[in-house]
C-alpha positions in Angstrom: 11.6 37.1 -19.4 10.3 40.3 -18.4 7.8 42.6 -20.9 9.6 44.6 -23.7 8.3 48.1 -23.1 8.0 49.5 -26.6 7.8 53.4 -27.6 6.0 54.0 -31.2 6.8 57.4 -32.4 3.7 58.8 -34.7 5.4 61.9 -36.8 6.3 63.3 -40.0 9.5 65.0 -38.4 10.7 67.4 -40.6 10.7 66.5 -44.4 14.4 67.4 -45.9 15.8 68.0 -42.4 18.0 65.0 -41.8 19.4 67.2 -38.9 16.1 68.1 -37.7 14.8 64.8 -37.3 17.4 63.4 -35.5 17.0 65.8 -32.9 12.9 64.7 -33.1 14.3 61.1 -32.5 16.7 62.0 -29.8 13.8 64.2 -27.7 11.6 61.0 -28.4 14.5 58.3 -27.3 14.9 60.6 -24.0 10.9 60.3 -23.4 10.8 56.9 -24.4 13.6 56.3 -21.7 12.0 57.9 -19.3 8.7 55.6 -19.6 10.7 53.0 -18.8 10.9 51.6 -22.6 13.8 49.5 -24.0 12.7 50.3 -27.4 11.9 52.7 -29.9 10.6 52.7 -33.6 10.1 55.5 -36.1 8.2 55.6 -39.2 9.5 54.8 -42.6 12.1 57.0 -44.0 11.9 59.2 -41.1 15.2 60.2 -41.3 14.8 62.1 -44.8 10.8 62.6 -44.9 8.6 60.2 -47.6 8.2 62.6 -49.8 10.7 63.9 -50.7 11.3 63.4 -54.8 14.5 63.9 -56.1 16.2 64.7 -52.9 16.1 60.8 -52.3 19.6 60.0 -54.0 20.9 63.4 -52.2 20.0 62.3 -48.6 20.7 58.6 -49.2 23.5 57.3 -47.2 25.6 54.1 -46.4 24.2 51.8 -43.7 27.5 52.7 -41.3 26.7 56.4 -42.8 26.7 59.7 -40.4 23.4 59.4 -39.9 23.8 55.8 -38.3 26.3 57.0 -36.4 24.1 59.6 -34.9 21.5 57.6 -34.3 23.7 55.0 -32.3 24.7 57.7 -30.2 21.1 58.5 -29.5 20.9 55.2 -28.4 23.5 55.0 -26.2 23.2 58.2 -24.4 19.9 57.5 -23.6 20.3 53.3 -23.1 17.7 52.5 -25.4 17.3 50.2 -29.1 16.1 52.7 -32.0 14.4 51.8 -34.8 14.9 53.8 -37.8 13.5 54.6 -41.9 16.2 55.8 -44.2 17.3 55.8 -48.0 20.6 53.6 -48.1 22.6 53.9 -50.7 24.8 50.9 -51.8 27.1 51.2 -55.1 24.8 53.1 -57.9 21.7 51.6 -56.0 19.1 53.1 -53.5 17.3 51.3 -50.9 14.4 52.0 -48.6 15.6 50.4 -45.7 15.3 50.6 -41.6 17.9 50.0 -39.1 18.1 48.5 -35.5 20.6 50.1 -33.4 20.8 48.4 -30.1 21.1 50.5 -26.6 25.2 50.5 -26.3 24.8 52.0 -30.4 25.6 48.6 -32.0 23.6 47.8 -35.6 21.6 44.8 -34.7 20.2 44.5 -38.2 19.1 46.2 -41.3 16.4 45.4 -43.6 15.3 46.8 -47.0 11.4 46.9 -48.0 11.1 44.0 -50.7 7.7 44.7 -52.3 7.8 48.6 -53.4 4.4 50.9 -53.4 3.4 53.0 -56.2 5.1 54.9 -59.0 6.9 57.1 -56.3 9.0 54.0 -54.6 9.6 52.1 -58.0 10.9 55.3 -59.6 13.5 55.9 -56.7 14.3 52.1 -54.8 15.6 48.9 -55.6 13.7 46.1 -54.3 15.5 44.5 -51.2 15.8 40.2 -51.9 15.7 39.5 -48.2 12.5 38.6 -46.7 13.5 37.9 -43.5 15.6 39.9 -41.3 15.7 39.2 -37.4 17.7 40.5 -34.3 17.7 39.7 -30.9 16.5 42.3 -28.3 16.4 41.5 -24.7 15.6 37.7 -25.5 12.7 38.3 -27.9 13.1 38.0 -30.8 12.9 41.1 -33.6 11.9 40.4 -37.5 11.7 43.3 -39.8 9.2 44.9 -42.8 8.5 48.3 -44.1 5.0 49.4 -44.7 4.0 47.5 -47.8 5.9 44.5 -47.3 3.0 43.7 -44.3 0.5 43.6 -46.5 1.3 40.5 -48.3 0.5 37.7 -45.6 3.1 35.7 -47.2 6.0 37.8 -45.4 4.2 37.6 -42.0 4.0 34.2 -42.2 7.8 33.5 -43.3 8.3 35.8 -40.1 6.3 33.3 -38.0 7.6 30.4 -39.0 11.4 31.5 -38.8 10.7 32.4 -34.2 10.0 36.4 -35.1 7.9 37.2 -31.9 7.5 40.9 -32.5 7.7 42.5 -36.1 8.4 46.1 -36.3 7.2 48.3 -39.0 7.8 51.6 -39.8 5.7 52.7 -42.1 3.9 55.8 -44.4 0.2 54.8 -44.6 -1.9 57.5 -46.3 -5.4 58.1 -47.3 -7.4 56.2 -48.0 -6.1 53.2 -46.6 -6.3 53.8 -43.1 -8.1 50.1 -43.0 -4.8 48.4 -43.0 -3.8 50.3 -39.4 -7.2 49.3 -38.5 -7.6 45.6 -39.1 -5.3 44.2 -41.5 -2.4 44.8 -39.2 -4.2 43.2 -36.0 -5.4 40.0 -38.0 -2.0 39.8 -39.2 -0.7 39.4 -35.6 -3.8 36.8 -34.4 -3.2 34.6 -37.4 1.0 34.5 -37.9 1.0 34.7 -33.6 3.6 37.5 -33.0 3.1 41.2 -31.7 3.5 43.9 -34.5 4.4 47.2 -34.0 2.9 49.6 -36.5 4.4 53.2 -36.8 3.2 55.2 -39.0 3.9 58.9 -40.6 1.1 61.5 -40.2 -0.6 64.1 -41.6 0.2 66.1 -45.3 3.4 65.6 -47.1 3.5 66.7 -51.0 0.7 64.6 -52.7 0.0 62.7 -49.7 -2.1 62.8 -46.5 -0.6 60.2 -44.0 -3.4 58.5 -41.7 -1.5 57.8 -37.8 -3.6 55.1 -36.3 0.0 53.4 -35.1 -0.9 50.3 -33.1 1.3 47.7 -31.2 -0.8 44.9 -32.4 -1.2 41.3 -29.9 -1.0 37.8 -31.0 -4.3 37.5 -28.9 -6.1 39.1 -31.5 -6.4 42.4 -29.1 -4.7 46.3 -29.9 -2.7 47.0 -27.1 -1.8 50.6 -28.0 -3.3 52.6 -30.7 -2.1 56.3 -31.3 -4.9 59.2 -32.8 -4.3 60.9 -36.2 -1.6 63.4 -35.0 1.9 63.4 -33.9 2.4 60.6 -30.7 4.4 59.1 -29.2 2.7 55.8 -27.1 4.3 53.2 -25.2 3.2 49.5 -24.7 4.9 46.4 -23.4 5.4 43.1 -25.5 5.3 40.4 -22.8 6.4 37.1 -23.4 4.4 35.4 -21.1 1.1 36.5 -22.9 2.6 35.3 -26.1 3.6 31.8 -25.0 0.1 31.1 -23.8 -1.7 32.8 -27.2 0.6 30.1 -28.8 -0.7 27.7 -26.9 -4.3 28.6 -27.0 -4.3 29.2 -31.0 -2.3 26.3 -33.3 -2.6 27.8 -36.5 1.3 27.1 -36.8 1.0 23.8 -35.7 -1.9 22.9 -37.6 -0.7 23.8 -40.8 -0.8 21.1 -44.0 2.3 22.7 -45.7 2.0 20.0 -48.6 -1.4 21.5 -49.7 -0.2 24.8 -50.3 2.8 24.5 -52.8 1.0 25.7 -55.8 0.6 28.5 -53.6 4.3 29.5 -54.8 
């Protein structure tokens, strides 16, 4: 299988402006395109903006909402997958959740974040109750988190062990944890053995100061792309073939005593 050349967009968009940042996401898609990508991610809830207080149940929308169908025209026109955050509403409850739209505009999955930051999230979301979510794109196969949700090894690892070979992640990572982007995120990759694509928001939004540092992280323990602190949008290619042999070369998956570990849970 050939590489999967993958555009991370690094941006705050415009926070309130669900009309604004679509057009943000369709000027990225077209670059994207152009750099020969097949697929792009956004940060979380980069649909609505992150901070955004008690416009969240305002903005919320069904997963098949108007703004889904925007983005899959996005997608289409410009033959590309996007990646997207949003607040879905279901029923009476609000999720914050991230869509895959494939390149002919076709939902390929939708995931919402299972383990909610802060008083901010847990005032607004419901937890999601699925921890994995997965999608085929171009024969490699997707899993999905949000932000958080990567920083419990737990949910990488049920992501490795169910064939995810490159785990998207929009996410909001402020001050002053920019060490997450920086190594927890790369280790995550060497020791579950999958590519992870990191997008984050950046710079000030309300009461927080979003750090960049997006990376598209390698199962060989190496950062194949790493954006600065400002808006970005950087392109690197998921191969397959690298993948395979870092498999090969490091059995943590194999080697794994599974009946040691159950007081674990």
């Amino acid at each position: 299988m050939p590489p999967l050349r993958t555009a991370l967009l690094q941006s705050s968009g415009r926070p309130g402006s669900v009309a604004e940042n679509l057009k943000v996401l369709d000027e990225a898609a077209a670059r994207a395109a152009a750099a020969g990508a097949g697929l792009l991610i956004g940060p979380e809830m980069f649909l609505t903006g992150y901070a955004i207080g008690d416009q969240v149940p305002v903005l919320a929308e069904p997963a098949d909402g108007p703004a889904a169908r925007s983005v899959a025209e996005i997608g289409r026109r410009h033959g590309i997958a996007v990646m997207y955050g949003y607040p879905e509403r279901d029923g009476e409850k609000i999720f914050n959740s991230a869509q895959l739209i494939g390149p002919e505009g076709e939902s390929l999955a939708n995931y919402r974040k299972t383990h909610l930051f802060g008083c901010f999230e847990q005032q607004w979301f419901t937890p999601g109750e699925q921890p994995v979510v997965q999608a085929e794109l171009g024969g490699i196969r997707i899993g999905m988190l949000i932000c958080y949700d990567v920083e419990f090894p737990e949910n990488v690892r049920a992501h490795a062990l169910a064939g995810t070979d490159l785990l998207l992640v929009p996410t909001a990572q402020m001050h002053p944890f920019q060490f997450v982007a920086e190594s927890v995120v790369p280790v995550r990759a060497f020791e579950s053995q999958m590519y992870i694509a990191y997008v984050n928001r950046t710079g000030p939004e309300g009461e927080f100061e979003f750090v960049g540092l997006s990376c598209l992280a390698s199962p060989d323990g190496t950062t194949r792309v790493r954006a600065g602190r400002g808006e970005e949008l950087v392109v690197g290619e998921v191969d397959p073939a690298l993948l395979s042999a870092s498999r090969e070369a490091n059995p943590y998956l194999r080697d794994r005593r599974p009946g040691l570990y159950g007081s674990l849970i």
